[in-house]
Coordinates of C-alpha atoms in Angstrom, one line a residue:
Chain A
X291 CA 81.6 101.0 94.8
X292 CA 82.6 104.1 95.9
X293 CA 85.9 103.0 94.9
X294 CA 85.0 102.2 91.3
X295 CA 83.7 105.7 91.0
X296 CA 86.5 107.7 92.3
X297 CA 88.4 105.1 90.2
X298 CA 86.6 106.1 87.3
X299 CA 86.8 110.0 88.1
X300 CA 90.7 109.9 89.1
X301 CA 91.9 107.2 86.6
X302 CA 91.2 109.6 83.6
X303 CA 93.7 112.1 84.8
X304 CA 97.0 110.2 84.9
X305 CA 99.0 109.0 81.8
X306 CA 100.4 105.7 81.4
X307 CA 103.7 106.3 80.4
X308 CA 104.8 108.7 83.5
X309 CA 103.2 105.7 85.8
X310 CA 105.3 103.3 84.2
X311 CA 108.5 105.6 84.3
X312 CA 108.1 105.9 87.9
X313 CA 107.3 102.1 88.3
X314 CA 110.3 101.0 86.6
X315 CA 112.6 103.7 88.5
X316 CA 111.5 102.3 91.7
X317 CA 112.0 99.2 90.7
X318 CA 115.5 99.2 89.4
X319 CA 116.6 101.5 92.5
X320 CA 114.7 98.8 95.1
X321 CA 116.8 95.8 93.0
X322 CA 120.0 97.4 93.6
X323 CA 119.6 98.8 97.4
X324 CA 118.4 94.9 98.1
X325 CA 121.0 93.2 95.9
X326 CA 123.5 95.4 97.6
X327 CA 121.8 94.1 101.2
X328 CA 122.2 90.9 100.1
X329 CA 125.7 91.0 98.5
X330 CA 126.8 92.1 102.1
X331 CA 125.2 89.3 103.8
X332 CA 126.9 87.1 101.6
X333 CA 129.9 88.7 102.1
X334 CA 129.4 88.7 106.1
X335 CA 128.7 84.9 105.7
X336 CA 131.8 84.0 103.7
X337 CA 134.0 85.9 106.4
X338 CA 132.2 84.3 109.4
X339 CA 130.7 81.1 108.6
X340 CA 132.7 77.9 109.9
X341 CA 132.8 76.2 106.4
X342 CA 134.5 79.3 104.6
X343 CA 136.5 80.3 107.8
X344 CA 139.6 78.7 106.7
X345 CA 139.9 79.8 103.4
X346 CA 139.5 83.6 104.0
X347 CA 140.3 83.7 108.2
X348 CA 144.0 84.2 108.0
X349 CA 146.7 83.9 110.4
X350 CA 149.5 86.6 111.4
X351 CA 152.8 85.5 113.2
X352 CA 153.4 88.8 115.2
X353 CA 156.5 89.8 116.6
X354 CA 158.3 93.0 117.8
X355 CA 160.0 95.2 115.5
X356 CA 163.8 94.4 116.5
X357 CA 165.5 97.4 116.9
X358 CA 168.4 98.7 119.1
X359 CA 166.6 99.5 122.3
X360 CA 164.9 96.3 122.8
X361 CA 167.9 94.3 121.7
X362 CA 167.3 90.6 123.8
X363 CA 163.9 92.0 125.2
X364 CA 161.6 91.0 123.0
X365 CA 159.6 89.0 125.1
X366 CA 155.7 89.7 124.7
X367 CA 154.0 90.7 128.0
X368 CA 151.0 89.1 129.1
X369 CA 149.3 92.4 129.2
X370 CA 150.4 93.0 125.5
X371 CA 149.1 89.6 124.5
X372 CA 146.0 90.3 126.7
X373 CA 145.6 93.3 124.9
X374 CA 145.9 92.3 121.2
X375 CA 143.5 89.4 122.4
X376 CA 140.7 92.0 123.5
X377 CA 141.1 93.8 119.6
X378 CA 138.1 93.5 117.6
X379 CA 140.0 91.9 114.7
X380 CA 141.5 88.9 116.8
X381 CA 139.7 85.7 116.8
X382 CA 142.3 83.8 118.8
X383 CA 145.5 84.4 119.8
X384 CA 148.2 81.8 119.8
X385 CA 151.5 81.8 121.9
X386 CA 154.6 80.6 119.8
X387 CA 156.5 78.6 122.2
X388 CA 160.2 78.8 121.5
X389 CA 162.8 75.9 122.7
X390 CA 165.1 76.7 125.5
X391 CA 167.2 74.1 124.9
X392 CA 170.0 73.4 122.5
X393 CA 169.5 71.1 119.8
X394 CA 170.2 69.4 116.8
X395 CA 169.5 67.2 113.9
X396 CA 171.7 64.6 112.0
X397 CA 171.0 62.1 109.8
X398 CA 170.8 57.9 110.6
X399 CA 172.0 57.3 107.5
X400 CA 175.8 57.0 105.9
X401 CA 174.5 57.2 102.6
X402 CA 173.1 60.9 103.0
X403 CA 174.9 62.0 105.7
X404 CA 173.8 65.5 107.0
X405 CA 174.0 67.5 110.4
X406 CA 172.7 71.0 111.5
X407 CA 172.1 73.0 114.7
X408 CA 168.4 73.8 115.0
X409 CA 165.8 75.2 117.3
X410 CA 162.1 74.1 117.6
X411 CA 158.8 76.2 118.0
X412 CA 155.4 75.0 118.7
X413 CA 151.9 76.4 118.6
X414 CA 148.2 75.3 119.7
X415 CA 147.1 72.8 116.9
X416 CA 144.3 75.0 116.3
X417 CA 146.9 77.0 114.5
X418 CA 148.6 74.1 112.1
X419 CA 147.3 74.0 108.4
X420 CA 148.8 70.4 108.5
X421 CA 146.7 67.5 109.7
X422 CA 148.5 64.3 110.0
X423 CA 147.3 61.3 112.2
X424 CA 151.1 61.4 113.2
X425 CA 150.8 64.7 114.9
X426 CA 151.1 63.8 118.6
X427 CA 153.2 62.9 121.2
X428 CA 153.5 61.2 124.5
X429 CA 156.2 60.8 127.0
X430 CA 156.4 57.5 125.9
X431 CA 156.9 58.0 122.2
X432 CA 160.8 58.3 121.4
X433 CA 159.5 59.3 117.7
X434 CA 159.2 63.2 117.5
X435 CA 156.8 64.5 114.7
X436 CA 158.1 67.5 113.1
X437 CA 156.2 70.2 110.8
X438 CA 159.0 71.9 108.3
X439 CA 158.1 75.2 106.7
X440 CA 157.7 74.4 102.9
X441 CA 160.0 77.3 102.6
X442 CA 162.9 75.1 103.8
X443 CA 161.9 72.4 101.2
X444 CA 162.0 74.9 98.4
X445 CA 165.4 76.5 99.4
X446 CA 166.9 73.0 99.9
X447 CA 165.6 72.1 96.9
X448 CA 166.3 74.8 94.5
X449 CA 169.4 76.1 96.0
X450 CA 171.0 74.1 98.6
X451 CA 171.2 70.6 96.7
X452 CA 172.6 72.2 93.8
X453 CA 175.6 73.9 95.6
X454 CA 176.0 71.1 97.5
X455 CA 175.5 68.3 94.9
X456 CA 173.0 66.8 96.8
X457 CA 169.5 65.1 95.1
X458 CA 166.6 67.1 95.4
X459 CA 163.6 65.4 97.5
X460 CA 159.7 65.7 97.2
X461 CA 157.4 66.0 100.5
X462 CA 157.1 62.2 100.0
X463 CA 160.5 61.7 100.2
X464 CA 161.3 64.0 102.9
X465 CA 158.3 62.4 105.2
X466 CA 160.0 58.9 105.2
X467 CA 163.3 60.2 106.0
X468 CA 163.8 59.5 110.1
X469 CA 166.2 61.3 111.3
X470 CA 168.0 61.8 115.0
X471 CA 167.4 64.6 117.3
X472 CA 169.9 65.5 119.7
X473 CA 168.8 67.7 122.9
X474 CA 172.0 69.2 124.6
X475 CA 171.5 68.9 128.3
X476 CA 173.6 69.1 131.2
X477 CA 173.6 65.9 131.9
X478 CA 174.4 64.8 128.3
X479 CA 172.8 63.9 125.1
X480 CA 169.3 62.8 124.8
X481 CA 168.3 61.6 121.3
X482 CA 165.2 61.0 120.1
X483 CA 164.0 60.2 116.1
X484 CA 162.2 62.4 114.5
X485 CA 160.3 62.4 111.5
X486 CA 158.6 65.3 109.2
X487 CA 154.8 64.7 109.2
X488 CA 153.8 67.8 107.1
X489 CA 154.8 71.1 105.4
X490 CA 153.5 74.3 106.5
X491 CA 153.1 77.5 104.6
X492 CA 151.9 79.3 107.5
X493 CA 154.5 79.4 110.3
X494 CA 158.2 79.6 109.2
X495 CA 160.0 77.7 111.8
X496 CA 160.2 73.6 112.6
X497 CA 157.2 72.7 114.7
X498 CA 156.9 69.9 117.2
X499 CA 154.1 69.2 119.4
X500 CA 153.1 71.5 121.9
X501 CA 153.1 68.8 124.5
X502 CA 156.3 67.9 123.7
X503 CA 157.8 71.3 123.6
X504 CA 156.3 71.9 127.5
X505 CA 157.7 68.7 128.3
X506 CA 161.4 69.4 127.0
X507 CA 161.4 72.7 128.0
X508 CA 160.4 71.6 131.1
X509 CA 163.3 68.9 131.7
X510 CA 166.0 70.2 129.7
X511 CA 166.0 74.4 130.2
X512 CA 165.3 74.6 134.0
X513 CA 163.2 77.8 132.9
X514 CA 159.8 76.9 134.3
X515 CA 157.9 79.4 131.8
X516 CA 159.4 80.7 128.8
X517 CA 158.2 83.9 127.6
X518 CA 156.8 83.8 124.3
X519 CA 158.4 86.3 121.7
X520 CA 156.0 85.7 118.8
X521 CA 152.2 85.1 118.7
X522 CA 150.3 84.1 116.0
X523 CA 146.7 85.6 116.1
X524 CA 143.6 84.3 113.8
X525 CA 141.8 87.2 112.3
X526 CA 139.1 87.4 110.0
X527 CA 140.6 90.1 107.9
X528 CA 143.9 90.6 107.7
X529 CA 143.7 93.8 105.5
X530 CA 141.9 95.5 108.5
X531 CA 143.5 99.3 108.4
X532 CA 142.9 98.6 112.2
X533 CA 145.0 96.1 112.8
X534 CA 147.7 97.3 110.7
X535 CA 147.8 100.4 112.6
X536 CA 147.4 98.9 115.9
X537 CA 150.3 96.6 115.3
X538 CA 152.5 99.7 113.7
X539 CA 151.8 102.1 116.9
X540 CA 152.7 98.8 119.5
X541 CA 155.9 98.4 117.5
X542 CA 154.9 95.2 116.2
X543 CA 155.4 93.6 112.9
X544 CA 153.9 90.6 110.6
X545 CA 154.3 89.1 107.6
X546 CA 153.3 91.9 105.1
X547 CA 152.5 89.6 102.3
X548 CA 149.3 88.4 104.2
X549 CA 147.6 91.8 104.0
X550 CA 147.4 90.6 99.9
X551 CA 143.9 89.6 101.0
X552 CA 143.0 93.5 101.7
X553 CA 143.1 93.9 98.0
X554 CA 140.4 91.5 97.7
X555 CA 138.4 92.5 100.4
X556 CA 138.4 96.1 98.9
X557 CA 137.2 95.0 95.6
X558 CA 134.5 93.5 97.2
X559 CA 134.0 96.3 99.8
X560 CA 133.8 98.4 96.5
X561 CA 131.1 96.5 94.8
X562 CA 128.8 96.7 97.5
X563 CA 129.4 100.5 98.3
X564 CA 128.9 100.7 94.7
X565 CA 125.6 99.3 94.5
X566 CA 124.4 100.9 97.8
X567 CA 125.1 104.3 96.8
X568 CA 123.6 103.6 93.4
X569 CA 120.7 102.1 95.0
X570 CA 120.5 105.1 97.6
X571 CA 120.7 107.5 94.8
X572 CA 118.2 105.6 92.6
X573 CA 115.7 105.4 95.5
X574 CA 115.9 108.7 96.5
X575 CA 115.1 110.0 92.7
X576 CA 112.8 107.0 92.0
X577 CA 110.6 108.6 95.1
X578 CA 111.2 111.9 93.9
X579 CA 109.5 110.5 90.5
X580 CA 106.7 108.6 92.4
X581 CA 105.8 111.4 94.4
X582 CA 105.7 114.0 91.8
X583 CA 103.9 111.3 89.8
X584 CA 101.3 111.2 93.0
X585 CA 101.1 115.1 92.8
X586 CA 100.4 115.1 89.2
X587 CA 98.2 112.7 89.8
X588 CA 96.3 114.7 92.4
X589 CA 96.7 118.0 90.6
X590 CA 95.4 117.2 87.5
X591 CA 92.4 115.7 88.8
X592 CA 92.1 119.1 91.5
X593 CA 88.9 119.6 90.0
X594 CA 87.3 116.4 91.1
X595 CA 88.9 116.4 94.1
X596 CA 87.4 119.9 95.0
X597 CA 84.1 118.8 94.0
X598 CA 84.3 115.4 96.0
X599 CA 85.1 117.4 99.0
X600 CA 82.0 119.9 98.4
X601 CA 80.4 116.9 97.7
X602 CA 81.0 115.7 101.4
X603 CA 83.7 113.4 100.5
X604 CA 86.1 113.3 103.9
X605 CA 89.9 113.7 102.9
X606 CA 90.0 110.3 105.4
X607 CA 88.1 108.9 102.6
X608 CA 90.3 110.2 99.6
X609 CA 93.5 109.5 101.6
X610 CA 92.2 106.0 101.5
X611 CA 90.9 105.8 98.0
X612 CA 94.6 107.1 96.8
X613 CA 96.3 105.0 99.2
X614 CA 94.4 102.1 97.8
X615 CA 95.5 103.3 94.0
X616 CA 99.2 104.1 94.6
X617 CA 100.5 101.9 97.1
X618 CA 99.7 98.2 96.3
X619 CA 102.3 98.6 93.2
X620 CA 104.8 99.2 95.8
X621 CA 103.9 95.7 97.3
X622 CA 104.2 93.9 93.6
X623 CA 107.8 95.8 93.3
X624 CA 109.1 94.5 96.3
X625 CA 107.7 90.9 96.2
X626 CA 109.0 91.1 92.3
X627 CA 112.2 92.2 93.8
X628 CA 112.8 89.7 96.3
X629 CA 111.9 86.9 94.1
X630 CA 114.4 88.4 91.3
X631 CA 117.3 88.1 94.5
X632 CA 116.1 84.8 95.3
X633 CA 116.7 83.5 91.6
X634 CA 120.0 85.5 91.2
X635 CA 121.1 83.8 95.2
X636 CA 120.0 80.2 93.9
X637 CA 121.9 80.6 90.9
X638 CA 124.9 82.1 92.9
X639 CA 125.1 79.9 95.2
X640 CA 125.1 76.8 92.7
X641 CA 127.6 78.4 90.9
X642 CA 129.7 79.5 93.8
X643 CA 129.5 75.7 95.3
X644 CA 131.6 74.3 92.6
X645 CA 134.3 76.7 93.4
X646 CA 134.1 75.7 97.1
X647 CA 132.6 78.8 97.9
X648 CA 129.6 78.2 100.4
X649 CA 126.6 80.8 100.4
X650 CA 123.1 80.6 101.5
X651 CA 120.7 79.1 99.1
X652 CA 118.0 81.4 99.8
X653 CA 118.1 85.3 100.7
X654 CA 119.0 86.5 104.1
X655 CA 116.5 87.5 106.6
X656 CA 118.4 91.0 106.4
X657 CA 117.2 91.1 102.6
X658 CA 113.9 90.6 103.6
X659 CA 113.7 92.9 106.5
X660 CA 115.3 95.6 104.1
X661 CA 112.8 95.0 102.1
X662 CA 109.8 95.9 104.7
X663 CA 111.6 98.6 105.8
X664 CA 111.8 99.9 101.8
X665 CA 107.9 99.3 101.7
X666 CA 107.4 101.2 105.2
X667 CA 109.8 104.1 103.9
X668 CA 107.4 104.1 100.6
X669 CA 103.9 103.9 102.5
X670 CA 105.3 106.8 105.0
X671 CA 106.4 109.1 101.6
X672 CA 103.4 108.3 99.9
X673 CA 101.0 109.0 102.9
X674 CA 102.9 112.4 103.7
X675 CA 102.5 113.4 99.8
X676 CA 98.8 112.2 99.6
X677 CA 97.8 114.1 102.9
X678 CA 100.0 116.8 101.8
X679 CA 98.1 117.1 98.1
X680 CA 94.7 116.8 99.4
X681 CA 94.8 119.9 101.7
X682 CA 96.5 122.1 99.4
X683 CA 93.8 121.3 97.0
Chain B
X190 CA 70.1 120.7 114.4
X191 CA 69.3 124.4 114.6
X192 CA 71.0 127.0 112.4
X193 CA 71.9 130.3 114.2
X194 CA 73.1 133.3 112.4
X195 CA 75.1 135.9 114.0
X196 CA 75.6 138.9 112.3
X197 CA 77.1 137.6 109.4
X198 CA 78.2 140.0 106.4
X199 CA 80.6 138.8 103.3
X200 CA 83.6 141.1 103.2
X201 CA 83.3 142.0 99.8
X202 CA 79.6 142.8 99.6
X203 CA 80.2 145.1 102.9
X204 CA 79.2 148.3 102.0
X205 CA 76.6 147.8 99.7
X206 CA 74.8 145.4 102.5
X207 CA 75.2 148.0 104.9
X208 CA 73.8 150.8 102.8
X209 CA 70.6 148.7 102.4
X210 CA 67.9 146.8 104.8
X211 CA 68.0 142.9 104.8
X212 CA 66.1 140.2 107.0
X213 CA 69.7 138.3 107.3
X214 CA 72.7 140.2 106.7
X215 CA 74.1 141.7 110.2
X216 CA 71.2 140.3 112.1
X217 CA 70.6 137.6 114.7
X218 CA 68.7 134.9 113.1
X219 CA 67.7 131.4 114.8
X220 CA 66.1 128.7 112.6
X221 CA 65.0 125.4 114.1
X222 CA 65.2 122.2 112.5
X223 CA 62.2 121.3 110.5
X224 CA 61.3 125.0 109.7
X225 CA 60.6 125.7 105.9
X226 CA 62.4 128.7 104.8
X227 CA 62.1 131.1 101.8
X228 CA 64.7 133.8 101.2
X229 CA 63.7 136.3 98.3
X230 CA 67.0 137.5 96.9
X231 CA 67.0 139.9 93.9
X232 CA 69.7 139.8 92.0
X233 CA 73.0 141.1 93.3
X234 CA 72.3 141.0 96.9
X235 CA 74.4 138.2 97.8
X236 CA 71.9 135.3 97.4
X237 CA 74.7 132.8 96.1
X238 CA 77.6 134.3 98.5
X239 CA 74.6 133.2 101.6
X240 CA 74.5 129.7 100.3
X241 CA 78.1 129.2 99.9
X242 CA 78.8 130.3 103.3
X243 CA 76.1 128.3 104.9
X244 CA 77.5 125.2 102.9
X245 CA 80.9 126.4 104.1
X246 CA 81.9 126.8 100.6
X247 CA 83.6 130.7 101.3
X248 CA 84.9 131.8 104.7
X249 CA 85.5 135.3 104.1
X250 CA 82.7 136.7 105.9
X251 CA 82.3 138.6 109.3
X252 CA 80.0 136.9 112.2
X253 CA 79.3 133.4 112.8
X254 CA 77.3 130.5 111.6
X255 CA 76.5 127.9 114.4
X256 CA 74.9 124.5 113.6
X257 CA 73.6 123.5 117.3
X258 CA 76.0 125.6 118.8
X259 CA 79.0 124.6 117.1
X260 CA 81.1 127.2 115.1
X261 CA 80.8 126.5 111.1
X262 CA 84.3 128.1 111.1
X263 CA 86.1 125.6 113.7
X264 CA 84.5 122.8 111.5
X265 CA 86.7 121.2 109.0
X266 CA 88.2 118.5 107.5
X267 CA 86.4 115.0 108.1
X268 CA 84.3 116.8 110.6
X269 CA 82.9 119.0 107.9
X270 CA 82.5 115.9 105.6
X271 CA 80.3 114.0 108.3
X272 CA 78.0 117.5 108.3
X273 CA 77.8 117.2 104.6
X274 CA 77.0 113.3 104.3
X275 CA 74.8 113.8 107.6
X276 CA 72.8 116.6 108.2
X277 CA 73.4 119.1 105.4
X278 CA 72.4 118.9 101.9
X279 CA 73.3 120.8 99.3
X280 CA 71.6 121.7 95.8
X281 CA 73.7 124.8 94.2
X282 CA 72.9 127.1 91.8
X283 CA 75.8 126.0 89.0
X284 CA 74.6 122.2 90.0
X285 CA 78.2 120.9 90.1
X286 CA 77.9 117.7 88.6
X287 CA 80.9 115.3 87.4
X288 CA 80.4 115.6 83.6
X289 CA 82.4 112.6 82.8
X290 CA 80.1 110.3 85.4
X291 CA 76.8 109.0 84.0
X292 CA 74.0 110.9 85.6
X293 CA 73.5 107.3 87.9
X294 CA 76.9 107.5 89.1
X295 CA 76.7 111.0 90.6
X296 CA 73.8 110.3 92.2
X297 CA 75.6 106.7 93.3
X298 CA 78.7 108.5 94.5
X299 CA 76.5 110.8 97.0
X300 CA 74.7 107.8 97.9
X301 CA 77.4 105.6 99.0
X302 CA 79.8 108.3 100.2
X303 CA 78.5 107.3 103.8
X304 CA 76.3 104.7 105.2
X305 CA 73.9 104.5 102.6
X306 CA 70.3 106.2 103.4
X307 CA 68.6 104.4 100.8
X308 CA 69.2 101.4 98.5
X309 CA 70.3 101.9 95.2
X310 CA 66.6 101.2 93.4
X311 CA 65.4 104.3 95.1
X312 CA 67.4 106.0 92.3
X313 CA 65.3 104.7 89.5
X314 CA 62.5 105.4 91.6
X315 CA 63.0 109.3 92.2
X316 CA 64.4 109.6 88.9
X317 CA 60.9 108.3 87.4
X318 CA 59.1 110.6 89.8
X319 CA 60.8 113.6 88.1
X320 CA 60.9 112.0 84.3
X321 CA 64.9 111.8 83.8
X322 CA 64.8 107.7 84.0
X323 CA 65.8 107.9 80.8
X324 CA 69.1 109.8 81.2
X325 CA 70.2 107.7 84.1
X326 CA 73.1 106.0 82.0
X327 CA 73.7 108.6 80.2
X328 CA 77.1 110.9 80.7
X329 CA 75.7 114.0 82.8
X330 CA 77.6 116.5 81.0
X331 CA 75.9 115.5 78.0
X332 CA 72.4 116.2 79.7
X333 CA 70.2 119.4 79.2
X334 CA 70.4 121.9 82.2
X335 CA 66.8 120.6 83.0
X336 CA 67.9 117.0 83.5
X337 CA 71.2 117.9 85.2
X338 CA 68.9 119.8 87.7
X339 CA 66.6 117.1 88.2
X340 CA 69.5 114.9 88.8
X341 CA 71.1 117.3 91.3
X342 CA 67.9 117.0 93.4
X343 CA 68.0 113.6 93.6
X344 CA 71.4 113.6 94.2
X345 CA 70.9 115.7 96.9
X346 CA 67.9 113.5 98.3
X347 CA 69.6 110.4 98.3
X348 CA 71.6 111.2 101.6
X349 CA 70.3 111.7 105.0
X350 CA 70.0 115.5 106.1
X351 CA 68.6 117.6 108.5
X352 CA 68.5 120.4 106.5
X353 CA 68.4 120.9 102.8
X354 CA 69.6 123.9 101.2
X355 CA 68.5 125.0 98.0
X356 CA 69.7 128.1 95.5
X357 CA 67.4 128.4 93.0
X358 CA 66.9 124.7 92.4
X359 CA 63.8 124.9 89.7
X360 CA 65.5 127.7 87.4
X361 CA 65.9 125.1 84.6
X362 CA 62.2 123.4 85.0
X363 CA 59.2 124.3 84.0
X364 CA 55.9 124.8 86.3
X365 CA 55.1 121.0 85.7
X366 CA 58.2 119.9 86.3
X367 CA 59.0 122.0 89.3
X368 CA 56.2 121.2 91.0
X369 CA 57.0 117.6 91.0
X370 CA 60.3 118.1 92.3
X371 CA 59.2 120.2 94.7
X372 CA 56.6 117.3 96.0
X373 CA 59.3 115.1 95.9
X374 CA 61.4 117.3 98.3
X375 CA 58.8 117.9 100.4
X376 CA 58.0 114.2 101.0
X377 CA 61.7 113.6 101.6
X378 CA 62.0 116.0 103.9
X379 CA 59.0 115.0 106.1
X380 CA 60.3 111.7 106.1
X381 CA 63.6 112.8 107.6
X382 CA 61.8 115.5 109.8
X383 CA 64.4 117.8 108.0
X384 CA 64.1 122.0 107.7
X385 CA 64.5 123.2 104.3
X386 CA 66.2 126.9 102.9
X387 CA 65.3 128.1 99.3
X388 CA 66.4 131.1 98.0
X389 CA 64.9 132.3 95.0
X390 CA 64.7 135.6 93.0
X391 CA 60.5 135.8 93.2
X392 CA 58.0 134.8 95.3
X393 CA 56.7 131.3 94.9
X394 CA 54.3 128.6 96.3
X395 CA 56.2 125.7 95.8
X396 CA 56.3 125.1 100.0
X397 CA 54.2 125.8 102.7
X398 CA 56.7 128.3 104.2
X399 CA 57.0 128.9 107.9
X400 CA 59.6 131.8 107.6
X401 CA 60.1 134.1 104.5
X402 CA 63.0 137.0 104.2
X403 CA 64.4 139.3 102.2
X404 CA 68.0 139.3 101.9

């Protein structure tokens, strides 16, 4: 009953247009801010989730920058590798093991003769972008699977074959060719059969299974522990400026082209930060408008409020009444905003799934929490404003 | 609740007051709860100022006002509101109704500001006793002064109190209506074992005063 009478007293004084303006401003600001939070979490999800990781995560082959001082001493020490492993941008580090023995490959067929000296490299399987059931080796097995850089085949097909008057070869044809691998040991030549099982875009060397490499290095080279000169690191963010500057400071280099991802990253970052900044600025203004609206309401009912206090209405009662009058609309605004973002997220989820990008169907808990925090902020601002202006009037 | 006045002088009237005799200004006076106090005050002696000081509508005075030993100047915010809701009721000379509310709403507001002392049908009973039942649902601003004054009286009587302070409460009423209003006021004060304090220009016989003062 008290509320009804107070409402009648205080309603008469406030303009409807101003109220709508204040509410609209606040809604847009909250929408922008909460959208920024949702975008940020979507983006983090894209970077970190398992299903998306391979499409975005990147692999960098890192080695020392070769110069006059370190010729012949480009091996990475254990401490260097350990330090690299500790960096925030590194997800995992794999050592590339080079072969320590002399080897060549040659054709089995007289029809299509070729011969070349060659060196292999191996890397833990998790760093390889080729999946093939043939990618395995044990000591009983004479057939050694090999992964070839795509670049090699391109080089052959589009340059070498023309100059040598040789036929061009598709990936399927190359995979069918069985060739001979010769390993030169102190006791003579050991022969294996080799076959290409896949083509890699990731590592630019001829890869053999790690098991074969370890075994062959042990058996044919005499050196027990081959020191790696190159490592492959997995990072979720090859465009991270920290990574680039770290590598530079340590005299390391990597494939510069891989940092192209940083451009997409920058665009997304920019969109998110613009949304953030706009949202925050709008929030500040919207809060200002809302605060002014409260002030205006209170000051336009100054006489009524004064008389109410004269009659014995307590500041507490007035505060409660005014809070009940101004605050609930904010709950509604936040509610509607969250629902709106949920719908957008759901649509986005379906849109992106057709492009093989997976983001959550529902809004993130961070967005919901941010919504609650903003509600808390608005509550505090309302409270402070109302308290201040009640005591003034 | 006892009222204690300790040498109060309103600052704007200080010179004028010190130049003459007064039973109230610049004196120590104590009133027990349940007393009926009449303060006769010719125009210009600070009658309304005195009521406003007691009700803490103004604080530009020297000296102390104490309710049950508690300094009025230290009472503010929610405590002052509690005092006005539970212990001190007032009928001001300028009535101070909300012109946009109906007469009933004006009274109802005061009734529900605290835990109600009376049910809402008491409003009708009192209005009937004072002959203003017909204007209860009319906007207060449209009522005549006489009607407004009676509404203000009912508003003051609808709440719990230990003291009722009145500033010329019958100024717009004829004798017949003033008598009816005084009877209702006395009845309500007895019910609460409350005291009353009335200021007026002239002597009157509305109540059986226990003390009479000249301001």
